[in-house]
PDB file of C-alpha atoms in Angstrom:
ATOM      1  CA  MET A   1       0.000   0.000   0.000  1.00 96.00           C
ATOM      2  CA  LYS A   2       0.997   3.626  -0.456  1.00 98.00           C
ATOM      3  CA  LEU A   3       0.330   5.460   2.802  1.00 98.00           C
ATOM      4  CA  LEU A   4       0.788   8.980   4.143  1.00 98.00           C
ATOM      5  CA  VAL A   5       1.521   9.193   7.883  1.00 98.00           C
ATOM      6  CA  THR A   6       1.108  12.591   9.536  1.00 98.00           C
ATOM      7  CA  GLY A   7       3.140  12.925  12.719  1.00 98.00           C
ATOM      8  CA  GLY A   8       5.034   9.831  11.659  1.00 98.00           C
ATOM      9  CA  ALA A   9       8.260  10.986  13.316  1.00 97.00           C
ATOM     10  CA  GLY A  10       6.624  10.996  16.760  1.00 96.00           C
ATOM     11  CA  TYR A  11       6.509   8.262  19.380  1.00 96.00           C
ATOM     12  CA  VAL A  12       3.505   6.152  18.335  1.00 97.00           C
ATOM     13  CA  GLY A  13       3.588   7.318  14.716  1.00 98.00           C
ATOM     14  CA  SER A  14       7.184   6.209  14.171  1.00 97.00           C
ATOM     15  CA  ASN A  15       6.449   2.744  15.501  1.00 97.00           C
ATOM     16  CA  VAL A  16       3.576   2.469  13.050  1.00 98.00           C
ATOM     17  CA  VAL A  17       5.890   3.672  10.255  1.00 98.00           C
ATOM     18  CA  TRP A  18       8.367   0.911  11.122  1.00 98.00           C
ATOM     19  CA  ALA A  19       5.567  -1.693  11.144  1.00 98.00           C
ATOM     20  CA  LEU A  20       4.369  -0.541   7.715  1.00 98.00           C
ATOM     21  CA  HIS A  21       7.967  -0.458   6.439  1.00 98.00           C
ATOM     22  CA  ASP A  22       8.603  -3.974   7.735  1.00 97.00           C
ATOM     23  CA  ARG A  23       5.673  -5.379   5.772  1.00 97.00           C
ATOM     24  CA  GLY A  24       6.772  -3.648   2.560  1.00 97.00           C
ATOM     25  CA  ASP A  25       4.426  -0.682   2.263  1.00 98.00           C
ATOM     26  CA  GLU A  26       5.447   2.570   0.585  1.00 98.00           C
ATOM     27  CA  VAL A  27       5.360   5.147   3.377  1.00 98.00           C
ATOM     28  CA  VAL A  28       5.646   8.932   3.247  1.00 98.00           C
ATOM     29  CA  VAL A  29       5.861  10.830   6.544  1.00 98.00           C
ATOM     30  CA  TYR A  30       4.427  14.344   6.871  1.00 98.00           C
ATOM     31  CA  ASP A  31       5.790  15.981  10.040  1.00 98.00           C
ATOM     32  CA  ASN A  32       6.851  19.461  11.167  1.00 97.00           C
ATOM     33  CA  LEU A  33       9.380  17.906  13.602  1.00 96.00           C
ATOM     34  CA  ARG A  34       8.260  20.117  16.488  1.00 93.00           C
ATOM     35  CA  GLN A  35       7.758  16.955  18.539  1.00 91.00           C
ATOM     36  CA  GLY A  36       9.086  14.334  16.151  1.00 94.00           C
ATOM     37  CA  HIS A  37      12.602  13.192  15.332  1.00 95.00           C
ATOM     38  CA  ARG A  38      14.036  12.710  11.857  1.00 95.00           C
ATOM     39  CA  GLU A  39      16.500  10.130  13.232  1.00 94.00           C
ATOM     40  CA  VAL A  40      13.756   7.645  14.134  1.00 96.00           C
ATOM     41  CA  LEU A  41      12.611   7.062  10.563  1.00 97.00           C
ATOM     42  CA  PRO A  42      13.772   4.208   8.303  1.00 96.00           C
ATOM     43  CA  GLY A  43      16.247   5.434   5.720  1.00 94.00           C
ATOM     44  CA  SER A  44      13.991   4.474   2.831  1.00 94.00           C
ATOM     45  CA  VAL A  45      11.023   6.498   4.106  1.00 97.00           C
ATOM     46  CA  ARG A  46      10.531   9.931   2.564  1.00 98.00           C
ATOM     47  CA  LEU A  47       9.988  12.766   5.024  1.00 98.00           C
ATOM     48  CA  VAL A  48       8.011  15.834   4.015  1.00 98.00           C
ATOM     49  CA  GLU A  49       8.937  18.417   6.640  1.00 98.00           C
ATOM     50  CA  ALA A  50       5.874  20.632   6.699  1.00 98.00           C
ATOM     51  CA  ASP A  51       3.022  21.719   8.937  1.00 97.00           C
ATOM     52  CA  LEU A  52      -0.595  20.686   8.441  1.00 98.00           C
ATOM     53  CA  ALA A  53      -1.403  24.389   8.462  1.00 97.00           C
ATOM     54  CA  ASP A  54       0.554  24.657   5.191  1.00 98.00           C
ATOM     55  CA  ALA A  55      -2.350  23.895   2.843  1.00 97.00           C
ATOM     56  CA  ALA A  56      -0.189  24.188  -0.272  1.00 98.00           C
ATOM     57  CA  ALA A  57       2.348  21.637   0.995  1.00 98.00           C
ATOM     58  CA  LEU A  58      -0.393  19.208   2.027  1.00 98.00           C
ATOM     59  CA  ASP A  59      -2.174  19.555  -1.315  1.00 98.00           C
ATOM     60  CA  ALA A  60       1.088  19.018  -3.197  1.00 98.00           C
ATOM     61  CA  VAL A  61       1.723  15.716  -1.401  1.00 98.00           C
ATOM     62  CA  LEU A  62      -1.808  14.391  -1.797  1.00 98.00           C
ATOM     63  CA  ALA A  63      -1.881  15.500  -5.442  1.00 98.00           C
ATOM     64  CA  GLU A  64       0.827  12.906  -6.168  1.00 97.00           C
ATOM     65  CA  GLY A  65      -2.059  10.436  -6.178  1.00 95.00           C
ATOM     66  CA  GLY A  66      -2.180   6.711  -5.678  1.00 97.00           C
ATOM     67  CA  TRP A  67      -2.737   6.970  -1.932  1.00 98.00           C
ATOM     68  CA  ASP A  68      -4.308   3.925  -0.318  1.00 98.00           C
ATOM     69  CA  GLY A  69      -4.785   5.708   2.978  1.00 98.00           C
ATOM     70  CA  VAL A  70      -3.763   8.360   5.483  1.00 98.00           C
ATOM     71  CA  LEU A  71      -2.813   7.653   9.096  1.00 98.00           C
ATOM     72  CA  HIS A  72      -3.137  10.756  11.267  1.00 98.00           C
ATOM     73  CA  PHE A  73      -0.980  11.109  14.390  1.00 98.00           C
ATOM     74  CA  ALA A  74       0.006  14.787  14.225  1.00 98.00           C
ATOM     75  CA  ALA A  75      -1.466  16.516  17.289  1.00 96.00           C
ATOM     76  CA  LEU A  76      -0.778  18.400  20.471  1.00 95.00           C
ATOM     77  CA  SER A  77      -1.291  15.959  23.336  1.00 90.00           C
ATOM     78  CA  LEU A  78      -0.663  17.545  26.744  1.00 88.00           C
ATOM     79  CA  VAL A  79      -3.906  17.480  28.727  1.00 87.00           C
ATOM     80  CA  GLY A  80      -2.719  20.050  31.265  1.00 85.00           C
ATOM     81  CA  GLU A  81      -1.590  22.462  28.562  1.00 92.00           C
ATOM     82  CA  SER A  82      -4.944  22.082  26.822  1.00 91.00           C
ATOM     83  CA  MET A  83      -6.664  23.280  30.010  1.00 92.00           C
ATOM     84  CA  GLN A  84      -4.500  26.395  29.932  1.00 94.00           C
ATOM     85  CA  ARG A  85      -4.806  27.000  26.162  1.00 96.00           C
ATOM     86  CA  PRO A  86      -8.149  25.457  25.182  1.00 96.00           C
ATOM     87  CA  PHE A  87      -8.760  27.322  21.931  1.00 97.00           C
ATOM     88  CA  PHE A  88      -5.203  26.784  20.758  1.00 97.00           C
ATOM     89  CA  TYR A  89      -5.706  23.025  21.171  1.00 97.00           C
ATOM     90  CA  LEU A  90      -9.088  23.043  19.470  1.00 98.00           C
ATOM     91  CA  GLN A  91      -7.693  24.989  16.533  1.00 97.00           C
ATOM     92  CA  GLU A  92      -4.463  22.989  16.196  1.00 97.00           C
ATOM     93  CA  ASN A  93      -5.990  19.548  16.652  1.00 98.00           C
ATOM     94  CA  ALA A  94      -9.582  19.785  15.471  1.00 98.00           C
ATOM     95  CA  GLY A  95      -9.170  22.637  12.985  1.00 98.00           C
ATOM     96  CA  LEU A  96      -6.169  21.133  11.230  1.00 98.00           C
ATOM     97  CA  GLY A  97      -7.766  17.701  11.449  1.00 98.00           C
ATOM     98  CA  PHE A  98     -10.771  19.043   9.547  1.00 98.00           C
ATOM     99  CA  ALA A  99      -8.450  20.515   6.913  1.00 98.00           C
ATOM    100  CA  LEU A 100      -6.664  17.168   6.506  1.00 98.00           C
ATOM    101  CA  ILE A 101      -9.935  15.250   6.145  1.00 98.00           C
ATOM    102  CA  ASP A 102     -11.186  17.766   3.594  1.00 98.00           C
ATOM    103  CA  ALA A 103      -7.953  17.439   1.607  1.00 98.00           C
ATOM    104  CA  CYS A 104      -8.260  13.642   1.673  1.00 98.00           C
ATOM    105  CA  VAL A 105     -11.797  13.856   0.319  1.00 98.00           C
ATOM    106  CA  ARG A 106     -10.754  16.267  -2.443  1.00 98.00           C
ATOM    107  CA  HIS A 107      -7.873  14.039  -3.515  1.00 98.00           C
ATOM    108  CA  GLY A 108      -9.862  10.802  -3.492  1.00 97.00           C
ATOM    109  CA  VAL A 109      -8.274   9.114  -0.460  1.00 98.00           C
ATOM    110  CA  LYS A 110     -10.591   6.310   0.681  1.00 96.00           C
ATOM    111  CA  ARG A 111      -9.074   5.167   4.007  1.00 98.00           C
ATOM    112  CA  PHE A 112      -8.247   7.185   7.125  1.00 98.00           C
ATOM    113  CA  ILE A 113      -6.858   6.028  10.488  1.00 98.00           C
ATOM    114  CA  LEU A 114      -7.184   8.440  13.424  1.00 98.00           C
ATOM    115  CA  SER A 115      -4.956   8.233  16.473  1.00 98.00           C
ATOM    116  CA  SER A 116      -7.659   9.070  19.000  1.00 97.00           C
ATOM    117  CA  THR A 117      -7.626   8.837  22.785  1.00 94.00           C
ATOM    118  CA  ALA A 118      -9.321   7.398  25.839  1.00 90.00           C
ATOM    119  CA  ALA A 119      -9.365  11.002  27.118  1.00 90.00           C
ATOM    120  CA  LEU A 120     -12.740  11.130  25.371  1.00 94.00           C
ATOM    121  CA  PHE A 121     -14.215   9.364  28.389  1.00 92.00           C
ATOM    122  CA  GLY A 122     -13.134  11.830  31.081  1.00 87.00           C
ATOM    123  CA  ASN A 123     -13.840  10.244  34.459  1.00 85.00           C
ATOM    124  CA  PRO A 124     -15.829   7.120  33.523  1.00 88.00           C
ATOM    125  CA  ASP A 125     -18.326   5.510  35.869  1.00 84.00           C
ATOM    126  CA  THR A 126     -17.371   1.947  34.950  1.00 86.00           C
ATOM    127  CA  THR A 127     -14.253  -0.016  34.122  1.00 88.00           C
ATOM    128  CA  PRO A 128     -12.965  -1.366  31.810  1.00 93.00           C
ATOM    129  CA  ILE A 129     -13.865   1.331  29.312  1.00 94.00           C
ATOM    130  CA  THR A 130     -15.702  -0.009  26.256  1.00 95.00           C
ATOM    131  CA  GLU A 131     -16.816   1.686  23.047  1.00 96.00           C
ATOM    132  CA  GLU A 132     -20.270   2.065  24.648  1.00 95.00           C
ATOM    133  CA  THR A 133     -18.974   3.946  27.704  1.00 95.00           C
ATOM    134  CA  ARG A 134     -20.453   7.440  27.946  1.00 95.00           C
ATOM    135  CA  ILE A 135     -18.285  10.010  26.164  1.00 96.00           C
ATOM    136  CA  ASP A 136     -17.565  13.080  28.289  1.00 94.00           C
ATOM    137  CA  PRO A 137     -14.150  14.617  27.543  1.00 93.00           C
ATOM    138  CA  GLY A 138     -12.503  16.090  30.612  1.00 88.00           C
ATOM    139  CA  SER A 139     -10.207  18.414  28.666  1.00 92.00           C
ATOM    140  CA  PRO A 140     -10.020  20.428  25.446  1.00 94.00           C
ATOM    141  CA  TYR A 141      -7.491  17.844  24.255  1.00 94.00           C
ATOM    142  CA  GLY A 142     -10.081  15.075  24.540  1.00 94.00           C
ATOM    143  CA  GLU A 143     -12.730  17.340  23.034  1.00 97.00           C
ATOM    144  CA  SER A 144     -10.515  18.073  20.026  1.00 98.00           C
ATOM    145  CA  LYS A 145     -10.184  14.358  19.254  1.00 97.00           C
ATOM    146  CA  LEU A 146     -13.942  13.867  19.609  1.00 98.00           C
ATOM    147  CA  MET A 147     -14.529  16.671  17.118  1.00 98.00           C
ATOM    148  CA  ILE A 148     -12.297  14.901  14.579  1.00 98.00           C
ATOM    149  CA  GLU A 149     -14.151  11.622  15.159  1.00 98.00           C
ATOM    150  CA  ARG A 150     -17.445  13.380  14.395  1.00 98.00           C
ATOM    151  CA  ALA A 151     -15.987  14.975  11.270  1.00 98.00           C
ATOM    152  CA  LEU A 152     -14.923  11.528  10.066  1.00 98.00           C
ATOM    153  CA  HIS A 153     -18.467  10.250  10.612  1.00 98.00           C
ATOM    154  CA  TRP A 154     -19.749  12.873   8.182  1.00 98.00           C
ATOM    155  CA  ALA A 155     -16.881  12.338   5.741  1.00 98.00           C
ATOM    156  CA  ASP A 156     -17.897   8.690   5.522  1.00 98.00           C
ATOM    157  CA  ARG A 157     -21.625   9.357   5.343  1.00 98.00           C
ATOM    158  CA  ILE A 158     -21.347  12.037   2.655  1.00 98.00           C
ATOM    159  CA  HIS A 159     -18.151  11.164   0.766  1.00 98.00           C
ATOM    160  CA  GLY A 160     -17.511   7.481   1.505  1.00 98.00           C
ATOM    161  CA  LEU A 161     -14.235   8.016   3.394  1.00 98.00           C
ATOM    162  CA  ARG A 162     -13.758   4.827   5.419  1.00 98.00           C
ATOM    163  CA  TYR A 163     -12.181   5.519   8.802  1.00 98.00           C
ATOM    164  CA  ALA A 164     -10.930   3.850  11.965  1.00 98.00           C
ATOM    165  CA  CYS A 165     -10.887   5.788  15.236  1.00 98.00           C
ATOM    166  CA  LEU A 166      -8.435   4.120  17.616  1.00 98.00           C
ATOM    167  CA  ARG A 167      -8.868   5.264  21.206  1.00 97.00           C
ATOM    168  CA  TYR A 168      -5.936   4.545  23.479  1.00 90.00           C
ATOM    169  CA  PHE A 169      -3.751   6.016  26.155  1.00 79.00           C
ATOM    170  CA  ASN A 170      -0.618   5.110  28.059  1.00 91.00           C
ATOM    171  CA  ALA A 171       1.375   3.838  25.136  1.00 95.00           C
ATOM    172  CA  ALA A 172       4.578   2.500  26.645  1.00 97.00           C
ATOM    173  CA  GLY A 173       7.802   0.680  25.894  1.00 97.00           C
ATOM    174  CA  ALA A 174      10.163   0.811  22.933  1.00 97.00           C
ATOM    175  CA  ASP A 175      10.863  -1.123  19.772  1.00 96.00           C
ATOM    176  CA  ALA A 176      12.476  -4.432  20.781  1.00 94.00           C
ATOM    177  CA  GLU A 177      15.177  -3.952  18.127  1.00 94.00           C
ATOM    178  CA  GLY A 178      16.046  -0.525  19.509  1.00 93.00           C
ATOM    179  CA  ARG A 179      14.960   1.342  16.384  1.00 94.00           C
ATOM    180  CA  SER A 180      12.627   3.761  18.189  1.00 94.00           C
ATOM    181  CA  GLY A 181      11.827   4.833  21.718  1.00 94.00           C
ATOM    182  CA  GLU A 182      10.178   7.506  23.821  1.00 94.00           C
ATOM    183  CA  ASP A 183      11.755  10.961  23.743  1.00 92.00           C
ATOM    184  CA  HIS A 184       9.290  13.715  24.622  1.00 88.00           C
ATOM    185  CA  ARG A 185      10.359  17.249  25.523  1.00 84.00           C
ATOM    186  CA  PRO A 186       9.088  17.682  28.201  1.00 86.00           C
ATOM    187  CA  GLU A 187       8.450  14.095  29.239  1.00 87.00           C
ATOM    188  CA  THR A 188       5.097  13.583  30.967  1.00 88.00           C
ATOM    189  CA  HIS A 189       4.581   9.802  30.783  1.00 93.00           C
ATOM    190  CA  LEU A 190       5.032   7.801  33.964  1.00 96.00           C
ATOM    191  CA  ILE A 191       7.208   4.891  32.798  1.00 97.00           C
ATOM    192  CA  PRO A 192       9.996   6.994  31.189  1.00 96.00           C
ATOM    193  CA  LEU A 193       9.919   9.373  34.167  1.00 97.00           C
ATOM    194  CA  VAL A 194      10.403   6.471  36.593  1.00 98.00           C
ATOM    195  CA  ILE A 195      13.164   5.017  34.407  1.00 97.00           C
ATOM    196  CA  ASP A 196      14.983   8.352  34.345  1.00 96.00           C
ATOM    197  CA  ALA A 197      14.811   8.474  38.148  1.00 97.00           C
ATOM    198  CA  ALA A 198      16.249   4.962  38.321  1.00 97.00           C
ATOM    199  CA  LEU A 199      19.071   5.834  35.917  1.00 96.00           C
ATOM    200  CA  GLY A 200      19.942   9.070  37.691  1.00 95.00           C
ATOM    201  CA  LEU A 201      18.731  11.244  34.827  1.00 94.00           C
ATOM    202  CA  ARG A 202      16.322  13.024  37.197  1.00 95.00           C
ATOM    203  CA  PRO A 203      16.481  13.318  40.989  1.00 95.00           C
ATOM    204  CA  GLU A 204      13.251  11.481  41.885  1.00 97.00           C
ATOM    205  CA  ILE A 205       9.785  10.467  40.776  1.00 97.00           C
ATOM    206  CA  VAL A 206       6.877  12.426  42.245  1.00 97.00           C
ATOM    207  CA  VAL A 207       3.778  10.367  43.092  1.00 97.00           C
ATOM    208  CA  PHE A 208       0.590  12.415  43.077  1.00 95.00           C
ATOM    209  CA  GLY A 209      -1.609  10.995  45.838  1.00 96.00           C
ATOM    210  CA  SER A 210      -1.559   7.777  47.840  1.00 97.00           C
ATOM    211  CA  ASP A 211      -5.126   7.835  49.184  1.00 97.00           C
ATOM    212  CA  TYR A 212      -7.118   6.711  46.143  1.00 95.00           C
ATOM    213  CA  PRO A 213      -9.640   3.830  46.507  1.00 94.00           C
ATOM    214  CA  THR A 214      -7.190   1.326  44.992  1.00 95.00           C
ATOM    215  CA  PRO A 215      -5.290  -1.553  46.632  1.00 97.00           C
ATOM    216  CA  ASP A 216      -2.149   0.523  47.295  1.00 97.00           C
ATOM    217  CA  GLY A 217      -3.732   3.973  47.232  1.00 97.00           C
ATOM    218  CA  THR A 218      -2.168   5.137  43.957  1.00 98.00           C
ATOM    219  CA  CYS A 219      -3.835   5.621  40.577  1.00 94.00           C
ATOM    220  CA  ILE A 220      -4.250   2.643  38.256  1.00 95.00           C
ATOM    221  CA  ARG A 221      -3.699   2.939  34.507  1.00 95.00           C
ATOM    222  CA  ASP A 222      -3.636   0.633  31.486  1.00 95.00           C
ATOM    223  CA  TYR A 223      -0.265   0.341  29.700  1.00 96.00           C
ATOM    224  CA  VAL A 224      -0.070  -1.006  26.147  1.00 96.00           C
ATOM    225  CA  HIS A 225       3.233  -1.621  24.383  1.00 97.00           C
ATOM    226  CA  VAL A 226       3.753   0.781  21.511  1.00 97.00           C
ATOM    227  CA  SER A 227       4.626  -2.050  19.111  1.00 97.00           C
ATOM    228  CA  ASP A 228       1.296  -3.707  19.928  1.00 97.00           C
ATOM    229  CA  LEU A 229      -0.458  -0.417  19.220  1.00 97.00           C
ATOM    230  CA  ALA A 230       1.333  -0.270  15.875  1.00 98.00           C
ATOM    231  CA  GLN A 231       0.027  -3.713  14.945  1.00 98.00           C
ATOM    232  CA  ALA A 232      -3.486  -2.617  15.954  1.00 98.00           C
ATOM    233  CA  HIS A 233      -3.276   0.203  13.402  1.00 98.00           C
ATOM    234  CA  LEU A 234      -2.358  -2.290  10.692  1.00 98.00           C
ATOM    235  CA  ALA A 235      -5.197  -4.567  11.749  1.00 98.00           C
ATOM    236  CA  ALA A 236      -7.676  -1.683  11.646  1.00 98.00           C
ATOM    237  CA  LEU A 237      -6.415  -0.621   8.220  1.00 97.00           C
ATOM    238  CA  GLY A 238      -7.157  -4.081   6.900  1.00 96.00           C
ATOM    239  CA  ARG A 239     -10.677  -3.970   8.355  1.00 97.00           C
ATOM    240  CA  LEU A 240     -11.792  -0.825   6.507  1.00 98.00           C
ATOM    241  CA  ASP A 241     -12.924  -2.644   3.359  1.00 95.00           C
ATOM    242  CA  GLU A 242     -15.840  -3.856   5.482  1.00 97.00           C
ATOM    243  CA  GLY A 243     -16.727  -0.372   6.724  1.00 98.00           C
ATOM    244  CA  SER A 244     -15.650   2.255   9.227  1.00 98.00           C
ATOM    245  CA  VAL A 245     -14.814   1.196  12.788  1.00 98.00           C
ATOM    246  CA  THR A 246     -14.145   2.617  16.226  1.00 98.00           C
ATOM    247  CA  TYR A 247     -11.971   0.634  18.607  1.00 98.00           C
ATOM    248  CA  ASN A 248     -10.745   1.073  22.161  1.00 97.00           C
ATOM    249  CA  LEU A 249      -7.196  -0.205  22.623  1.00 95.00           C
ATOM    250  CA  GLY A 250      -6.063  -1.458  25.983  1.00 91.00           C
ATOM    251  CA  SER A 251      -4.705  -4.499  27.719  1.00 89.00           C
ATOM    252  CA  GLY A 252      -7.713  -4.843  29.983  1.00 87.00           C
ATOM    253  CA  THR A 253      -5.333  -4.916  32.972  1.00 92.00           C
ATOM    254  CA  GLY A 254      -4.381  -1.936  35.087  1.00 95.00           C
ATOM    255  CA  HIS A 255      -1.227  -1.215  37.075  1.00 97.00           C
ATOM    256  CA  SER A 256      -0.836   1.315  39.856  1.00 98.00           C
ATOM    257  CA  VAL A 257       1.840   3.987  40.056  1.00 98.00           C
ATOM    258  CA  LEU A 258       3.619   2.040  42.797  1.00 98.00           C
ATOM    259  CA  GLU A 259       3.450  -1.160  40.726  1.00 98.00           C
ATOM    260  CA  VAL A 260       5.148   0.660  37.847  1.00 98.00           C
ATOM    261  CA  ILE A 261       7.874   1.890  40.196  1.00 98.00           C
ATOM    262  CA  ARG A 262       8.424  -1.632  41.570  1.00 98.00           C
ATOM    263  CA  SER A 263       8.566  -3.022  38.035  1.00 98.00           C
ATOM    264  CA  VAL A 264      11.282  -0.539  37.065  1.00 98.00           C
ATOM    265  CA  GLU A 265      13.195  -1.478  40.203  1.00 98.00           C
ATOM    266  CA  ARG A 266      12.959  -5.199  39.398  1.00 98.00           C
ATOM    267  CA  VAL A 267      14.056  -4.790  35.802  1.00 98.00           C
ATOM    268  CA  SER A 268      16.799  -2.225  36.416  1.00 97.00           C
ATOM    269  CA  GLY A 269      18.069  -3.603  39.719  1.00 97.00           C
ATOM    270  CA  VAL A 270      18.103  -0.028  41.049  1.00 96.00           C
ATOM    271  CA  ARG A 271      16.006   1.529  43.816  1.00 97.00           C
ATOM    272  CA  VAL A 272      13.883   4.392  42.489  1.00 98.00           C
ATOM    273  CA  PRO A 273      13.898   7.566  44.624  1.00 97.00           C
ATOM    274  CA  MET A 274      10.357   8.851  45.023  1.00 97.00           C
ATOM    275  CA  ARG A 275       8.332  11.445  46.878  1.00 97.00           C
ATOM    276  CA  ILE A 276       4.590  11.302  47.551  1.00 97.00           C
ATOM    277  CA  VAL A 277       2.659  14.575  47.352  1.00 97.00           C
ATOM    278  CA  GLU A 278      -0.988  15.627  47.246  1.00 95.00           C
ATOM    279  CA  ARG A 279      -3.312  14.457  44.493  1.00 91.00           C
ATOM    280  CA  ARG A 280      -3.518  16.354  41.219  1.00 83.00           C
ATOM    281  CA  PRO A 281      -6.982  17.744  40.531  1.00 77.00           C
ATOM    282  CA  GLY A 282      -8.963  15.672  38.052  1.00 72.00           C
ATOM    283  CA  ASP A 283      -6.944  12.441  38.154  1.00 82.00           C
ATOM    284  CA  PRO A 284      -9.391   9.484  38.069  1.00 83.00           C
ATOM    285  CA  ALA A 285      -8.540   6.593  40.385  1.00 89.00           C
ATOM    286  CA  ILE A 286      -8.785   3.868  37.713  1.00 90.00           C
ATOM    287  CA  LEU A 287      -8.620   4.009  33.908  1.00 89.00           C
ATOM    288  CA  VAL A 288      -8.490   0.669  32.141  1.00 94.00           C
ATOM    289  CA  ALA A 289      -9.585   0.184  28.524  1.00 92.00           C
ATOM    290  CA  SER A 290     -11.160  -2.895  26.960  1.00 92.00           C
ATOM    291  CA  SER A 291     -10.031  -4.045  23.528  1.00 94.00           C
ATOM    292  CA  ALA A 292     -12.602  -6.828  23.188  1.00 96.00           C
ATOM    293  CA  ARG A 293     -14.116  -5.441  19.973  1.00 97.00           C
ATOM    294  CA  ILE A 294     -10.898  -5.152  17.947  1.00 97.00           C
ATOM    295  CA  ARG A 295      -9.799  -8.556  19.220  1.00 97.00           C
ATOM    296  CA  ALA A 296     -13.060 -10.129  18.050  1.00 97.00           C
ATOM    297  CA  GLU A 297     -13.225  -8.354  14.692  1.00 97.00           C
ATOM    298  CA  THR A 298      -9.571  -8.473  13.602  1.00 97.00           C
ATOM    299  CA  GLY A 299      -7.839 -11.099  15.740  1.00 97.00           C
ATOM    300  CA  TRP A 300      -5.438  -8.501  17.135  1.00 97.00           C
ATOM    301  CA  ALA A 301      -4.031  -9.184  20.604  1.00 95.00           C
ATOM    302  CA  PRO A 302      -1.113  -7.633  22.515  1.00 95.00           C
ATOM    303  CA  ARG A 303       2.109  -9.642  22.469  1.00 95.00           C
ATOM    304  CA  TYR A 304       3.489  -7.809  25.487  1.00 96.00           C
ATOM    305  CA  THR A 305       1.190  -8.917  28.284  1.00 94.00           C
ATOM    306  CA  GLU A 306       3.443  -8.396  31.317  1.00 96.00           C
ATOM    307  CA  LEU A 307       4.372  -4.994  32.737  1.00 97.00           C
ATOM    308  CA  ASP A 308       7.995  -6.075  33.268  1.00 98.00           C
ATOM    309  CA  GLU A 309       8.265  -6.921  29.549  1.00 97.00           C
ATOM    310  CA  ILE A 310       7.064  -3.450  28.575  1.00 98.00           C
ATOM    311  CA  VAL A 311       9.370  -1.766  31.078  1.00 98.00           C
ATOM    312  CA  SER A 312      12.353  -3.846  29.959  1.00 98.00           C
ATOM    313  CA  THR A 313      12.134  -2.589  26.363  1.00 98.00           C
ATOM    314  CA  ALA A 314      11.854   0.997  27.584  1.00 97.00           C
ATOM    315  CA  ILE A 315      14.865   0.670  29.908  1.00 98.00           C
ATOM    316  CA  ASN A 316      16.992  -0.929  27.192  1.00 97.00           C
ATOM    317  CA  TRP A 317      16.250   1.926  24.809  1.00 96.00           C
ATOM    318  CA  ARG A 318      16.855   4.620  27.425  1.00 96.00           C
ATOM    319  CA  ARG A 319      20.170   3.107  28.497  1.00 95.00           C
ATOM    320  CA  ALA A 320      21.277   3.124  24.863  1.00 94.00           C
ATOM    321  CA  HIS A 321      19.965   6.696  24.361  1.00 94.00           C
ATOM    322  CA  PRO A 322      20.478   8.636  27.623  1.00 92.00           C
ATOM    323  CA  ASN A 323      20.072  11.884  25.684  1.00 90.00           C
ATOM    324  CA  GLY A 324      17.184  10.640  23.600  1.00 91.00           C
ATOM    325  CA  TYR A 325      17.690  11.575  19.988  1.00 88.00           C
ATOM    326  CA  GLY A 326      20.161  14.259  21.036  1.00 69.00           C
ATOM    327  CA  ASN A 327      17.978  17.197  20.139  1.00 47.00           C
ATOM    328  CA  GLU A 328      17.885  20.400  22.174  1.00 37.00           C
ATOM    329  CA  GLY A 329      14.155  21.160  22.157  1.00 34.00           C
TER     330      GLY A 329
END
C-alpha cells in the first residue's frame, strides 16, 4: 500500500511507520518535527517536513495520487496544557484535522486512520472502558479528538471516506530492536519518568496521591506496548474494506503507580527515589480500557502482556539513548 503518515516521526507514529515499512508498504511521513525526530525514521522512508497548516504543501503531497490511505498522528497531546490554552488546542488539533480530512476527500483518499484517545471518556463511571462507555471529555485535548471523530463520521456518510478511530492512552515501551523509543520534551509519561529516576537522569519520581480507593492507594492505569499499538493500526487498516470502525485499545489490565515503580526497580536492579505529594486535581482513580471489539473483529491481541516486559524494552532503549535523539528542544 501507499500510505501517508502525519506525525510519523513521533513516538507512536514512528512505531507504526516501522511496522508498515517492515511489511513492505510505501510510506511517506508528513511531520513538522516540532515533537518528532528525523532520526527515528527508516532510511527508505521519505519525510516531508511541513506543517498541516501549510495547505499548499499538504495539497502538493496528496496530489501525487495513488494513496491507499492516510494515518493521522500529528497533534498536540498535553492534557494540562490544553486546560491552559483550550482554543489553541481546538484549533491545532480539530481545525487542522478538519483541513486534513477535507484534503483527503478532495484528492480521493478512501481510508483514514485516526490516532484518538481514551481522554474522550473523562472520568468514567465503569471499568474497563468499552466503546459504549459514555463520552464526556474532561479536557479540550479530549474534546478536540472527539470533534475529529465526528468529522470523520460525516466524511464517511457524505463522501464514503472509510475511517478507523483508535482510542488509546498510556502507550509504553520501545521497539524491541532498539529502532525507536520515547523521547518527549518535556516528558510527561510515567514509565519513562520512573526510568529516568532509576538511571539518575532526574532526581526522583513524584507520586501524586496515595489515598485513592485502589489496593495501594495510587492511581491505576492501562499500559499497552507501543509495538502492539502499531500492529493494531495495521489490523484496523485491513478492516476498513468492510466499513468504518471505532476501537478502544487497551490491555484490559491496570497497574498502579507504585506497581510501575516496583517493576522498574525489578528490571533495572536499582532503587527508584520517590516522593509522595498531594493528588492532582482531576486524576481518576482507575482508567483501564477494553479491547474486546478489535480482538473479536480483527484477531489482534497484545504480544506484550506483562508490565515487566514493557518496562524492559523501555529501559533498554533509554540506556542506549540517555540523551534521547540528542535534540535540544
